[in-house]
Short mmCIF file of N, CA and C in Angstrom, two decimals:
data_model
loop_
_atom_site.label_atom_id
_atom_site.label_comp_id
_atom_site.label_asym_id
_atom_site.label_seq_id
_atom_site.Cartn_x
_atom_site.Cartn_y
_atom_site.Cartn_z
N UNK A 329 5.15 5.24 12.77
CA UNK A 329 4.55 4.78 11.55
C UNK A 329 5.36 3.63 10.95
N UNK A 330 6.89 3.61 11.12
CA UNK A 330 7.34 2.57 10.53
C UNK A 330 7.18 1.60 11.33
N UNK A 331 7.70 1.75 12.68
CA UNK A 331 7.27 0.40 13.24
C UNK A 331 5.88 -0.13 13.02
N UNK A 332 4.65 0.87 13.06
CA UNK A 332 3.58 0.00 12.98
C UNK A 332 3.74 -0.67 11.19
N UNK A 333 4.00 0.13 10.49
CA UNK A 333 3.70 -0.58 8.91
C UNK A 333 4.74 -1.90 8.97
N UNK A 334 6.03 -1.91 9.60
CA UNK A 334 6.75 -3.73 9.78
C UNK A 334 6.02 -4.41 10.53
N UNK A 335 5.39 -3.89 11.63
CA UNK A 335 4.30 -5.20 11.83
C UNK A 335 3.37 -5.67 11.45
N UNK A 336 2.44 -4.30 10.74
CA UNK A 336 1.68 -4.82 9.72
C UNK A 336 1.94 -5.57 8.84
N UNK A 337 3.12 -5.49 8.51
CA UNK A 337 3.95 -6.23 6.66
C UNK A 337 4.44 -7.79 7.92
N UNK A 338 4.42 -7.96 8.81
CA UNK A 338 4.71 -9.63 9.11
C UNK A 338 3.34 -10.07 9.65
N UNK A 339 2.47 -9.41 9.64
CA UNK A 339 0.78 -10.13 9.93
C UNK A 339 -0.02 -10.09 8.48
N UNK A 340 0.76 -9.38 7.47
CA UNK A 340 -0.35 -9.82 6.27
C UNK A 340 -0.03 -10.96 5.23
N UNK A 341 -1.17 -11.61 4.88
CA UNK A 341 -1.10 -12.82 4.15
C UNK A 341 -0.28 -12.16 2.29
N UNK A 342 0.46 -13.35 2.44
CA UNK A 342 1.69 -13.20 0.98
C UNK A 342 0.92 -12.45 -0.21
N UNK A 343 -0.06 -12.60 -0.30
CA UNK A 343 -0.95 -12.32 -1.55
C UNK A 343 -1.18 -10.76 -1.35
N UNK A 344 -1.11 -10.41 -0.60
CA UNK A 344 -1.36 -8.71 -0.17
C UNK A 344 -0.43 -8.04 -0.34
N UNK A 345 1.17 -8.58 -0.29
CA UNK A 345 2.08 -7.68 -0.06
C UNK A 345 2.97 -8.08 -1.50
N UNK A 346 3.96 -6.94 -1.56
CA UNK A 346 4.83 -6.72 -2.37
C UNK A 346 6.13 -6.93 -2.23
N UNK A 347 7.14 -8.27 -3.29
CA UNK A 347 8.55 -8.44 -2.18
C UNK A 347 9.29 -7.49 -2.00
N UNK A 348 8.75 -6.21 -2.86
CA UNK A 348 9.95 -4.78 -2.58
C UNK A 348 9.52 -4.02 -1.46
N UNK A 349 8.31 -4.24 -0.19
CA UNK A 349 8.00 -3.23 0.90
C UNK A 349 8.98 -3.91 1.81
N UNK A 350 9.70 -4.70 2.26
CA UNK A 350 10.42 -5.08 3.49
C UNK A 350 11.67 -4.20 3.05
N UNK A 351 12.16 -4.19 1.98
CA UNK A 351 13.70 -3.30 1.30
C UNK A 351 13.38 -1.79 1.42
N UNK A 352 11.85 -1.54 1.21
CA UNK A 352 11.52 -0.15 0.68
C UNK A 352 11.38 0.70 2.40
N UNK A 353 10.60 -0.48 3.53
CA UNK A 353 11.27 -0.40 4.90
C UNK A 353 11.95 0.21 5.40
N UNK A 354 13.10 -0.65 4.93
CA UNK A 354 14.86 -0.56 5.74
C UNK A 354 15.45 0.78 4.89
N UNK A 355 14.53 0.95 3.85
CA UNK A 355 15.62 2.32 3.06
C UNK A 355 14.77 3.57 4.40
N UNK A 356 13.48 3.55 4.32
CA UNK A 356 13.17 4.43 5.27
C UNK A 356 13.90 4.57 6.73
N UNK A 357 13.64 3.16 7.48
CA UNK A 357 14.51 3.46 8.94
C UNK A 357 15.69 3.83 8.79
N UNK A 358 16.77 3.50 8.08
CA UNK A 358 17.93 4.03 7.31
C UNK A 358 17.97 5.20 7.71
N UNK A 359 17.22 5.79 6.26
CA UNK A 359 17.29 7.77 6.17
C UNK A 359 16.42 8.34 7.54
N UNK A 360 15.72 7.54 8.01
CA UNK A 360 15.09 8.37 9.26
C UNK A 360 16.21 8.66 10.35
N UNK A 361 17.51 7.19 10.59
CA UNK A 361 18.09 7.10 11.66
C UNK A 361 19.60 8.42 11.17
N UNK A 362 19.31 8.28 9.60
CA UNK A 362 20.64 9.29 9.20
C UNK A 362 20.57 11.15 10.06
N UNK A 363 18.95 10.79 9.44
CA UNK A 363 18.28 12.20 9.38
C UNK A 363 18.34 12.99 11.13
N UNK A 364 17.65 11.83 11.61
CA UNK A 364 18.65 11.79 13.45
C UNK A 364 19.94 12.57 13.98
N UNK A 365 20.25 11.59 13.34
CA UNK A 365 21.85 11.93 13.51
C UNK A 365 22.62 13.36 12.71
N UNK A 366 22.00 13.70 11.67
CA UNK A 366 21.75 14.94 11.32
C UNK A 366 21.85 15.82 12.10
N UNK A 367 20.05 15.95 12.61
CA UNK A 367 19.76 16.44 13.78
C UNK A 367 20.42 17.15 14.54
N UNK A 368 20.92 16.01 14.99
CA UNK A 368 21.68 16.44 16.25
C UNK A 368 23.04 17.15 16.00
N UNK A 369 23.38 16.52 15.28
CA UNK A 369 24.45 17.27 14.56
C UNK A 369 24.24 19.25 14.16
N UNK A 370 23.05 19.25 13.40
CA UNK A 370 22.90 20.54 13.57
C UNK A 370 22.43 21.51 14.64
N UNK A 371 21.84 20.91 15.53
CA UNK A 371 21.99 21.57 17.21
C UNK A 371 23.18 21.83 17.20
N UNK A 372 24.35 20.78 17.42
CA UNK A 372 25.98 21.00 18.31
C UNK A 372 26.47 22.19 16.77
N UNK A 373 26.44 22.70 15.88
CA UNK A 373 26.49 23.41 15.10
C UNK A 373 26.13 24.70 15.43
N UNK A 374 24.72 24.53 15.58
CA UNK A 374 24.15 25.89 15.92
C UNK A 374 24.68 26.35 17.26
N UNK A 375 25.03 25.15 17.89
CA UNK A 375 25.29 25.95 19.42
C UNK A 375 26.42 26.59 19.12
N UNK A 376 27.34 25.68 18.76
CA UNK A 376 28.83 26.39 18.78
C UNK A 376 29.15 27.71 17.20
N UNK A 377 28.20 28.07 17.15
CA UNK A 377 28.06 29.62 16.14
C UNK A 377 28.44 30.46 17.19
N UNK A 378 29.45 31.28 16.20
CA UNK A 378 29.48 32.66 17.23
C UNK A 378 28.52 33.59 17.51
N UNK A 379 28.70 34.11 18.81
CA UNK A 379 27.54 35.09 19.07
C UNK A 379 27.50 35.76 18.72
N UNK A 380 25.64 36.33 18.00
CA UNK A 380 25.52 36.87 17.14
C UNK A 380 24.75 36.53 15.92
N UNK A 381 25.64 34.80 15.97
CA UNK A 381 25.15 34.73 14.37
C UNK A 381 24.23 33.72 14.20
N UNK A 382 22.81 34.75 14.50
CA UNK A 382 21.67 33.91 14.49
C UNK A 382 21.34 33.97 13.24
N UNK A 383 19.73 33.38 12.83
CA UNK A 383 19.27 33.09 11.71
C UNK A 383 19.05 34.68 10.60
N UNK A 384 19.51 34.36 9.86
CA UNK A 384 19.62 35.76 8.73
C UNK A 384 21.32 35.77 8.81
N UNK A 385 22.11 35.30 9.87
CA UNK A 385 23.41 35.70 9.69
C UNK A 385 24.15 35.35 8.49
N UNK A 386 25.05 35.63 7.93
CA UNK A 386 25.93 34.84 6.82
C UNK A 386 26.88 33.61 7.83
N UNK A 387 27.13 33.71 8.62
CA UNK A 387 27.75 31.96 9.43
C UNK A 387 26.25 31.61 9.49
N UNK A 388 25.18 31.81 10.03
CA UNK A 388 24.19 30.28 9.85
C UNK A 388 23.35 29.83 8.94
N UNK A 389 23.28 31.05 7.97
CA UNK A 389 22.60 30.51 6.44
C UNK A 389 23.86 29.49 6.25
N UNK A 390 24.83 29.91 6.04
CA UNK A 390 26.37 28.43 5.50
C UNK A 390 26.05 27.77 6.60
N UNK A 391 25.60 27.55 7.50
CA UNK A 391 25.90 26.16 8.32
C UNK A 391 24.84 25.38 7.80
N UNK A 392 23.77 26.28 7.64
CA UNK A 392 22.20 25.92 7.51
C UNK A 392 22.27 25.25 6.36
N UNK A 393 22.57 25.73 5.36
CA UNK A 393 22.82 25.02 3.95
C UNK A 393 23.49 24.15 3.95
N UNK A 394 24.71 23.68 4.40
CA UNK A 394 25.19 22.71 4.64
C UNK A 394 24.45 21.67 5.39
N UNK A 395 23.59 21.61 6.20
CA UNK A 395 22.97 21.30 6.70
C UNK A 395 21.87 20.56 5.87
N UNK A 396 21.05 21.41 5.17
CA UNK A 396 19.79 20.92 3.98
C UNK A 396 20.87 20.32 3.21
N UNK A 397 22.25 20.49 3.05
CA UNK A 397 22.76 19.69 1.50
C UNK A 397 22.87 18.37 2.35
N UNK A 398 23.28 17.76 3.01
CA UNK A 398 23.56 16.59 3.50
C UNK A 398 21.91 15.93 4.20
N UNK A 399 21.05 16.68 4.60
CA UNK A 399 19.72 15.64 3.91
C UNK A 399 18.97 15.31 3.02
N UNK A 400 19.00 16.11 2.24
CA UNK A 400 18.19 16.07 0.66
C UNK A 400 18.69 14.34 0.05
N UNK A 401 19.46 14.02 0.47
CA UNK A 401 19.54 12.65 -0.06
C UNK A 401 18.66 11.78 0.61
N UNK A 402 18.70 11.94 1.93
CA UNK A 402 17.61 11.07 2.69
C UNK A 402 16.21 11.45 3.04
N UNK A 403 16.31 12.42 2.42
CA UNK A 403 14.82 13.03 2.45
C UNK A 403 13.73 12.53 1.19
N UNK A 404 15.09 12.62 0.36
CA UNK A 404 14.56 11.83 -1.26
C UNK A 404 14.34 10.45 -1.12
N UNK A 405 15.17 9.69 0.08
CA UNK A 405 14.62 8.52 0.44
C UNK A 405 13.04 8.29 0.18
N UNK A 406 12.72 9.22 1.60
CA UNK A 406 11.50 9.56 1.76
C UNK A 406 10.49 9.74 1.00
N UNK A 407 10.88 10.36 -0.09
CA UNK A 407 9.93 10.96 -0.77
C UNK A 407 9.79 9.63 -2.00
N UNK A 408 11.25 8.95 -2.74
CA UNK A 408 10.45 7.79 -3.29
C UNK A 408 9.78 6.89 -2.76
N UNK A 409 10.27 6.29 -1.56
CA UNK A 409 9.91 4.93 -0.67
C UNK A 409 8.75 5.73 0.25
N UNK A 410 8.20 6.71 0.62
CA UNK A 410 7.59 6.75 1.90
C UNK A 410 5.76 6.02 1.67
N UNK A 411 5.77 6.41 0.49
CA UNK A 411 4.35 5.68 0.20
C UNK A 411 4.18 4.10 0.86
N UNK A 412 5.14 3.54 0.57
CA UNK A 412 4.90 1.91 0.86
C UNK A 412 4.20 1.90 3.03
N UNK A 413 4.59 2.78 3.19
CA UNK A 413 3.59 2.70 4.54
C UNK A 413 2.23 2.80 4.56
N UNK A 414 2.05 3.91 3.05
CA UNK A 414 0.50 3.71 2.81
C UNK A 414 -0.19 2.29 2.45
N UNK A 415 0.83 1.78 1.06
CA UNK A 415 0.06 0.93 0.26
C UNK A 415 0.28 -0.16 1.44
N UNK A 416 0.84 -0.66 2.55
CA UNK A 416 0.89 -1.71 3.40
C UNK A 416 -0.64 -1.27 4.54
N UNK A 417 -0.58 0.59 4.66
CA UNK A 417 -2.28 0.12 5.76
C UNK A 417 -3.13 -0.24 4.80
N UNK A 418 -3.50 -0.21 3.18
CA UNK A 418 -4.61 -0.18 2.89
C UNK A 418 -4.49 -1.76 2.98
N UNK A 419 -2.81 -2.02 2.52
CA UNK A 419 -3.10 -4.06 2.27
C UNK A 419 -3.81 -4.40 3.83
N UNK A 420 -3.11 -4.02 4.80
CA UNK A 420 -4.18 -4.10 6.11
C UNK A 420 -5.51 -4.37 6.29
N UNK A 421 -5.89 -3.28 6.00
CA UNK A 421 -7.13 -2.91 5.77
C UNK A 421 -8.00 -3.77 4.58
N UNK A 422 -7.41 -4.40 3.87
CA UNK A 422 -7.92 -5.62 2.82
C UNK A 422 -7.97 -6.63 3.64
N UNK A 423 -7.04 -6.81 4.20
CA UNK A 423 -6.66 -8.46 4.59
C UNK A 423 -7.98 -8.78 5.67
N UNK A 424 -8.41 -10.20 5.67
CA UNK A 424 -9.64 -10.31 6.48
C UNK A 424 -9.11 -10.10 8.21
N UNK A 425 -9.94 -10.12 8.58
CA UNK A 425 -10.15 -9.95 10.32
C UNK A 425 -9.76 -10.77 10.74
N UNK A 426 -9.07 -11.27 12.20
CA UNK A 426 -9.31 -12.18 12.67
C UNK A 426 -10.73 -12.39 13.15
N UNK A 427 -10.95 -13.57 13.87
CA UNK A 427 -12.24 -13.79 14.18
C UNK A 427 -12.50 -12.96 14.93
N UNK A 428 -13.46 -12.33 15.64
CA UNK A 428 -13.55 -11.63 16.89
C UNK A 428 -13.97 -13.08 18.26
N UNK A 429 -13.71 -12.72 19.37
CA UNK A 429 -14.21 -14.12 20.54
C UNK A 429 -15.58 -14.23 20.34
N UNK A 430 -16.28 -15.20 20.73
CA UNK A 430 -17.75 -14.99 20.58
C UNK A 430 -18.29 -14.34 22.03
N UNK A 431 -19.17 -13.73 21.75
CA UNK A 431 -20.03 -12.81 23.12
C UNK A 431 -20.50 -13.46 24.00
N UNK A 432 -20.69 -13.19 25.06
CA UNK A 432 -21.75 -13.86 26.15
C UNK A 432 -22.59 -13.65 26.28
N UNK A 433 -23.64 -14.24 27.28
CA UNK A 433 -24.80 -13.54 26.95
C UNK A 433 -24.54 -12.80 28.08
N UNK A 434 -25.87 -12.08 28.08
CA UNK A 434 -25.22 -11.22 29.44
C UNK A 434 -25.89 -11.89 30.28
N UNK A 435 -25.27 -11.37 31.35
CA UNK A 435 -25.96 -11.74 32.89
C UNK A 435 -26.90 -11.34 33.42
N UNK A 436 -27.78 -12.32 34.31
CA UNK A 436 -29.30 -11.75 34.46
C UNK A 436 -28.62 -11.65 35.83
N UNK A 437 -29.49 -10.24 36.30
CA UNK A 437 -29.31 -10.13 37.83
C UNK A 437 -30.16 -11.36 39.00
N UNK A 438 -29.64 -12.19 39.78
CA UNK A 438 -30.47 -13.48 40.76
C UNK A 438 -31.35 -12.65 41.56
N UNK A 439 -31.07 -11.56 41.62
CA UNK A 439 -32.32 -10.80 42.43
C UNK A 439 -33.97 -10.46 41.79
N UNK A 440 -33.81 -10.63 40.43
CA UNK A 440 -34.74 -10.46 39.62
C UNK A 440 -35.86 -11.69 39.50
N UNK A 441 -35.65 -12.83 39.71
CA UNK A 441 -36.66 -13.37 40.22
C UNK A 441 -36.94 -13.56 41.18
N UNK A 442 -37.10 -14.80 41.72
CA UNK A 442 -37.91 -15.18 43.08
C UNK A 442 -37.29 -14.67 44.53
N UNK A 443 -38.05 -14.05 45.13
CA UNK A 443 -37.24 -13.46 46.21
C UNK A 443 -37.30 -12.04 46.33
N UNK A 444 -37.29 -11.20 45.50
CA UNK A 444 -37.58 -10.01 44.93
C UNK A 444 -38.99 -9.01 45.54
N UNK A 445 -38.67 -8.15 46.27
CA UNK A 445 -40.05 -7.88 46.62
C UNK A 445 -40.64 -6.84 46.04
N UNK A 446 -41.93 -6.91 45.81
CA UNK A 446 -42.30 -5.95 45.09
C UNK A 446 -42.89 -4.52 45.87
N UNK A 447 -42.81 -3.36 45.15
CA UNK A 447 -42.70 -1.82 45.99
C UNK A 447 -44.36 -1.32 45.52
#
């Protein structure tokens, strides 16, 4: 979604867009690439829990929480900035068309006239 809404935001005409969606962007890929890295981070966490201490345990509720405390900042990213992917498809969706190619006509089959025998 983000990549498509930055390409949308460099194909729409100036009058459509807003100079704060390219900033409002980069705050998203940002917290998305943090949130990643998160991620992964809480896999190598969970793996290395002692055995045993699965979900309900007191070690992985504390890892777990620790875990939600260090994204809630980039999640809040999200949650102010994530709209601007909307308001950029509808500017999309405003902005005119390109032309479409023009059609051909179609093709007549050469067997259809002269030559053609009839049944």
């Amino acid at each position: 979604m983000l990549a498509t809404a930055r390409l949308q935001l460099q194909h729409l005409p100036a009058h459509l867009t807003r100079d704060s969606w390219p900033g409002q962007l980069t705050i998203l890929e940002e917290a998305l690439s943090h949130l990643d890295a998160l991620d992964a981070q809480w896999r190598q966490t969970r793996a290395q829990l002692p055995e045993g201490a699965g979900p309900g345990s007191d070690a992985y509720v504390d890892a777990l929480d620790a875990h939600h405390a260090e994204c809630w900042s980039y999640l809040d990213d999200w949650t102010c900035h994530g709209r601007v992917i909307l308001d950029i498809q509808a500017a999309a969706r405003r902005a005119p068309s390109r032309p479409k190619p023009p059609q051909l006509p179609a093709l007549t089959s050469r067997r259809s006239g002269h030559g053609a025998r009839g049944r």
